[in-house]
PDB file of C-alpha atoms in Angstrom:
ATOM      1  CA  MET M   1     -38.599-128.003 115.875  1.00  0.00           C
ATOM      2  CA  GLY M   2     -38.674-130.240 118.946  1.00  0.00           C
ATOM      3  CA  PRO M   3     -37.229-133.707 119.259  1.00  0.00           C
ATOM      4  CA  ILE M   4     -38.638-136.570 117.216  1.00  0.00           C
ATOM      5  CA  TRP M   5     -39.448-139.517 119.449  1.00  0.00           C
ATOM      6  CA  PHE M   6     -39.606-143.185 118.568  1.00  0.00           C
ATOM      7  CA  ARG M   7     -43.090-144.690 118.298  1.00  0.00           C
ATOM      8  CA  VAL M   8     -41.813-148.285 118.225  1.00  0.00           C
ATOM      9  CA  ILE M   9     -38.974-149.616 120.355  1.00  0.00           C
ATOM     10  CA  LEU M  10     -37.566-153.103 119.835  1.00  0.00           C
ATOM     11  CA  ILE M  11     -35.014-154.252 122.403  1.00  0.00           C
ATOM     12  CA  THR M  12     -34.512-158.008 122.220  1.00  0.00           C
ATOM     13  CA  VAL M  13     -31.887-160.516 123.244  1.00  0.00           C
ATOM     14  CA  LEU M  14     -30.017-158.251 125.620  1.00  0.00           C
ATOM     15  CA  VAL M  15     -29.150-158.817 129.229  1.00  0.00           C
ATOM     16  CA  LEU M  16     -30.844-155.954 131.031  1.00  0.00           C
ATOM     17  CA  GLU M  17     -30.488-157.517 134.450  1.00  0.00           C
ATOM     18  CA  GLY M  18     -30.885-154.853 137.093  1.00  0.00           C
ATOM     19  CA  ALA M  19     -31.381-152.109 134.545  1.00  0.00           C
ATOM     20  CA  VAL M  20     -33.069-148.978 135.798  1.00  0.00           C
ATOM     21  CA  TRP M  21     -35.578-147.410 133.433  1.00  0.00           C
ATOM     22  CA  SER M  22     -35.343-143.679 133.846  1.00  0.00           C
ATOM     23  CA  ASP M  23     -37.663-140.914 132.782  1.00  0.00           C
ATOM     24  CA  GLY M  24     -36.640-139.368 129.503  1.00  0.00           C
ATOM     25  CA  CYS M  25     -35.569-142.558 127.720  1.00  0.00           C
ATOM     26  CA  TRP M  26     -38.568-142.145 125.450  1.00  0.00           C
ATOM     27  CA  ASP M  27     -41.703-140.062 125.183  1.00  0.00           C
ATOM     28  CA  GLU M  28     -44.364-142.020 127.060  1.00  0.00           C
ATOM     29  CA  GLU M  29     -47.176-140.274 125.165  1.00  0.00           C
ATOM     30  CA  GLN M  30     -45.827-141.203 121.711  1.00  0.00           C
ATOM     31  CA  LEU M  31     -44.717-144.802 122.271  1.00  0.00           C
ATOM     32  CA  ARG M  32     -47.106-147.285 120.589  1.00  0.00           C
ATOM     33  CA  SER M  33     -45.164-150.573 120.586  1.00  0.00           C
ATOM     34  CA  LEU M  34     -42.558-151.907 123.011  1.00  0.00           C
ATOM     35  CA  ASP M  35     -40.822-155.266 122.553  1.00  0.00           C
ATOM     36  CA  LEU M  36     -38.553-156.337 125.411  1.00  0.00           C
ATOM     37  CA  SER M  37     -38.903-160.054 124.696  1.00  0.00           C
ATOM     38  CA  ASN M  38     -36.069-162.499 125.375  1.00  0.00           C
ATOM     39  CA  ASN M  39     -34.380-160.240 127.902  1.00  0.00           C
ATOM     40  CA  ASP M  40     -33.320-161.104 131.420  1.00  0.00           C
ATOM     41  CA  LEU M  41     -35.379-158.583 133.362  1.00  0.00           C
ATOM     42  CA  VAL M  42     -35.112-160.446 136.658  1.00  0.00           C
ATOM     43  CA  GLY M  43     -33.270-157.545 138.310  1.00  0.00           C
ATOM     44  CA  CYS M  44     -36.081-155.204 137.328  1.00  0.00           C
ATOM     45  CA  VAL M  45     -38.860-157.380 138.685  1.00  0.00           C
ATOM     46  CA  GLU M  46     -37.297-158.032 142.070  1.00  0.00           C
ATOM     47  CA  ASN M  47     -37.637-154.341 142.865  1.00  0.00           C
ATOM     48  CA  GLU M  48     -41.182-153.238 142.021  1.00  0.00           C
ATOM     49  CA  ALA M  49     -40.055-149.625 141.718  1.00  0.00           C
ATOM     50  CA  HIS M  50     -38.432-150.619 138.435  1.00  0.00           C
ATOM     51  CA  LEU M  51     -41.832-151.702 137.080  1.00  0.00           C
ATOM     52  CA  LYS M  52     -43.650-148.429 137.754  1.00  0.00           C
ATOM     53  CA  TRP M  53     -42.464-146.961 134.451  1.00  0.00           C
ATOM     54  CA  LEU M  54     -44.803-149.382 132.673  1.00  0.00           C
ATOM     55  CA  SER M  55     -47.871-147.652 134.082  1.00  0.00           C
ATOM     56  CA  LYS M  56     -46.783-144.379 132.426  1.00  0.00           C
ATOM     57  CA  LEU M  57     -47.093-145.794 128.894  1.00  0.00           C
ATOM     58  CA  GLY M  58     -50.747-144.829 128.443  1.00  0.00           C
ATOM     59  CA  SER M  59     -50.639-144.749 124.613  1.00  0.00           C
ATOM     60  CA  LEU M  60     -48.985-148.145 124.287  1.00  0.00           C
ATOM     61  CA  GLU M  61     -50.883-150.524 121.973  1.00  0.00           C
ATOM     62  CA  THR M  62     -48.518-153.524 121.822  1.00  0.00           C
ATOM     63  CA  LEU M  63     -46.372-154.817 124.675  1.00  0.00           C
ATOM     64  CA  ASP M  64     -44.220-157.934 124.299  1.00  0.00           C
ATOM     65  CA  LEU M  65     -42.643-159.170 127.520  1.00  0.00           C
ATOM     66  CA  SER M  66     -42.298-162.792 126.391  1.00  0.00           C
ATOM     67  CA  GLU M  67     -39.429-164.799 127.892  1.00  0.00           C
ATOM     68  CA  THR M  68     -38.355-162.047 130.321  1.00  0.00           C
ATOM     69  CA  LYS M  69     -38.615-163.999 133.610  1.00  0.00           C
ATOM     70  CA  MET M  70     -41.447-161.767 134.829  1.00  0.00           C
ATOM     71  CA  LYS M  71     -43.447-162.814 137.885  1.00  0.00           C
ATOM     72  CA  ASN M  72     -47.023-162.191 139.004  1.00  0.00           C
ATOM     73  CA  ASN M  73     -46.227-158.751 140.466  1.00  0.00           C
ATOM     74  CA  LEU M  74     -45.844-157.468 136.902  1.00  0.00           C
ATOM     75  CA  LEU M  75     -49.623-157.563 136.483  1.00  0.00           C
ATOM     76  CA  LEU M  76     -50.084-154.868 139.136  1.00  0.00           C
ATOM     77  CA  HIS M  77     -48.437-152.347 136.822  1.00  0.00           C
ATOM     78  CA  LEU M  78     -50.380-153.083 133.638  1.00  0.00           C
ATOM     79  CA  GLY M  79     -53.861-152.005 134.739  1.00  0.00           C
ATOM     80  CA  GLY M  80     -53.556-148.430 133.508  1.00  0.00           C
ATOM     81  CA  LEU M  81     -52.617-149.342 129.939  1.00  0.00           C
ATOM     82  CA  SER M  82     -56.074-148.700 128.510  1.00  0.00           C
ATOM     83  CA  SER M  83     -54.818-148.392 124.894  1.00  0.00           C
ATOM     84  CA  LEU M  84     -53.190-151.835 124.965  1.00  0.00           C
ATOM     85  CA  THR M  85     -54.557-154.198 122.294  1.00  0.00           C
ATOM     86  CA  THR M  86     -51.843-156.888 122.367  1.00  0.00           C
ATOM     87  CA  LEU M  87     -50.091-158.206 125.473  1.00  0.00           C
ATOM     88  CA  LYS M  88     -47.585-161.043 125.146  1.00  0.00           C
ATOM     89  CA  LEU M  89     -46.473-162.645 128.411  1.00  0.00           C
ATOM     90  CA  GLU M  90     -45.543-166.065 127.019  1.00  0.00           C
ATOM     91  CA  GLY M  91     -42.796-168.081 128.712  1.00  0.00           C
ATOM     92  CA  ASN M  92     -42.462-166.175 131.984  1.00  0.00           C
ATOM     93  CA  ASN M  93     -42.696-167.139 135.648  1.00  0.00           C
ATOM     94  CA  LEU M  94     -46.417-166.440 136.047  1.00  0.00           C
ATOM     95  CA  GLU M  95     -47.943-169.120 138.234  1.00  0.00           C
ATOM     96  CA  GLY M  96     -50.912-170.225 140.301  1.00  0.00           C
ATOM     97  CA  ARG M  97     -54.092-168.203 140.450  1.00  0.00           C
ATOM     98  CA  ILE M  98     -53.884-164.852 138.757  1.00  0.00           C
ATOM     99  CA  HIS M  99     -56.162-162.161 140.175  1.00  0.00           C
ATOM    100  CA  LEU M 100     -56.690-159.086 138.020  1.00  0.00           C
ATOM    101  CA  GLN M 101     -57.236-156.180 140.368  1.00  0.00           C
ATOM    102  CA  GLU M 102     -60.341-154.040 140.380  1.00  0.00           C
ATOM    103  CA  GLY M 103     -59.475-151.006 138.298  1.00  0.00           C
ATOM    104  CA  CYS M 104     -57.595-153.057 135.744  1.00  0.00           C
ATOM    105  CA  ASN M 105     -58.394-150.977 132.687  1.00  0.00           C
ATOM    106  CA  LEU M 106     -57.343-153.214 129.772  1.00  0.00           C
ATOM    107  CA  ILE M 107     -60.573-152.399 127.942  1.00  0.00           C
ATOM    108  CA  ASN M 108     -59.090-152.542 124.415  1.00  0.00           C
ATOM    109  CA  LEU M 109     -57.174-155.790 124.872  1.00  0.00           C
ATOM    110  CA  LYS M 110     -57.737-158.163 121.951  1.00  0.00           C
ATOM    111  CA  ILE M 111     -54.808-160.589 122.230  1.00  0.00           C
ATOM    112  CA  LEU M 112     -53.375-161.943 125.487  1.00  0.00           C
ATOM    113  CA  ASP M 113     -50.678-164.607 125.186  1.00  0.00           C
ATOM    114  CA  LEU M 114     -50.119-166.444 128.485  1.00  0.00           C
ATOM    115  CA  SER M 115     -48.762-169.669 127.019  1.00  0.00           C
ATOM    116  CA  ASN M 116     -45.847-171.507 128.637  1.00  0.00           C
ATOM    117  CA  ASN M 117     -46.525-170.260 132.162  1.00  0.00           C
ATOM    118  CA  ARG M 118     -47.810-172.194 135.181  1.00  0.00           C
ATOM    119  CA  ILE M 119     -51.182-170.470 135.529  1.00  0.00           C
ATOM    120  CA  GLU M 120     -54.054-172.423 137.082  1.00  0.00           C
ATOM    121  CA  SER M 121     -56.810-169.841 136.762  1.00  0.00           C
ATOM    122  CA  ILE M 122     -57.465-166.179 136.085  1.00  0.00           C
ATOM    123  CA  ARG M 123     -59.895-164.272 138.270  1.00  0.00           C
ATOM    124  CA  SER M 124     -61.313-160.883 137.406  1.00  0.00           C
ATOM    125  CA  SER M 125     -64.347-158.893 138.475  1.00  0.00           C
ATOM    126  CA  HIS M 126     -66.269-160.918 135.853  1.00  0.00           C
ATOM    127  CA  GLY M 127     -65.568-164.269 137.539  1.00  0.00           C
ATOM    128  CA  GLU M 128     -62.947-167.006 137.481  1.00  0.00           C
ATOM    129  CA  TYR M 129     -61.697-168.715 134.351  1.00  0.00           C
ATOM    130  CA  VAL M 130     -59.779-171.968 134.415  1.00  0.00           C
ATOM    131  CA  TYR M 131     -56.760-171.549 132.218  1.00  0.00           C
ATOM    132  CA  ASN M 132     -55.678-174.578 130.211  1.00  0.00           C
ATOM    133  CA  SER M 133     -52.467-173.879 128.329  1.00  0.00           C
ATOM    134  CA  PHE M 134     -53.042-176.902 126.112  1.00  0.00           C
ATOM    135  CA  ASN M 135     -56.127-175.226 124.640  1.00  0.00           C
ATOM    136  CA  TYR M 136     -54.776-171.698 124.219  1.00  0.00           C
ATOM    137  CA  VAL M 137     -51.701-170.386 122.546  1.00  0.00           C
ATOM    138  CA  SER M 138     -53.227-166.942 122.627  1.00  0.00           C
ATOM    139  CA  ARG M 139     -56.423-165.702 124.139  1.00  0.00           C
ATOM    140  CA  TYR M 140     -58.479-163.622 121.727  1.00  0.00           C
ATOM    141  CA  PHE M 141     -61.151-161.410 123.271  1.00  0.00           C
TER     142      PHE M 141
END
């Protein structure tokens, strides 16, 4: 019998500053839910190479990166997560005009929480949407 991998990983309220996510920490094909909320991931986001592991999580359905000090460059690494239904980015350092790249494949996304950021608008291939954080706690598609 082979190894049994976790399908849900909850890592909250740790200081993971500068942590390097290596291959083999978990089975990317089996992981369904990842909660890294309330962590200091600033060391990971300064070096984009540390974010590339996110794009390997193709079976991920729920991703919570709330309160992790993430910046706009994080969005470049989320486009391949086609199984994602819930994405929580509340309370980060997202700001200005957000442009979702062509090829962003978040086709199953139902809940997107962008509250408590400094976003002015979100632009995708479907047009530009003015984001008003007073009207949305979560965006339901």
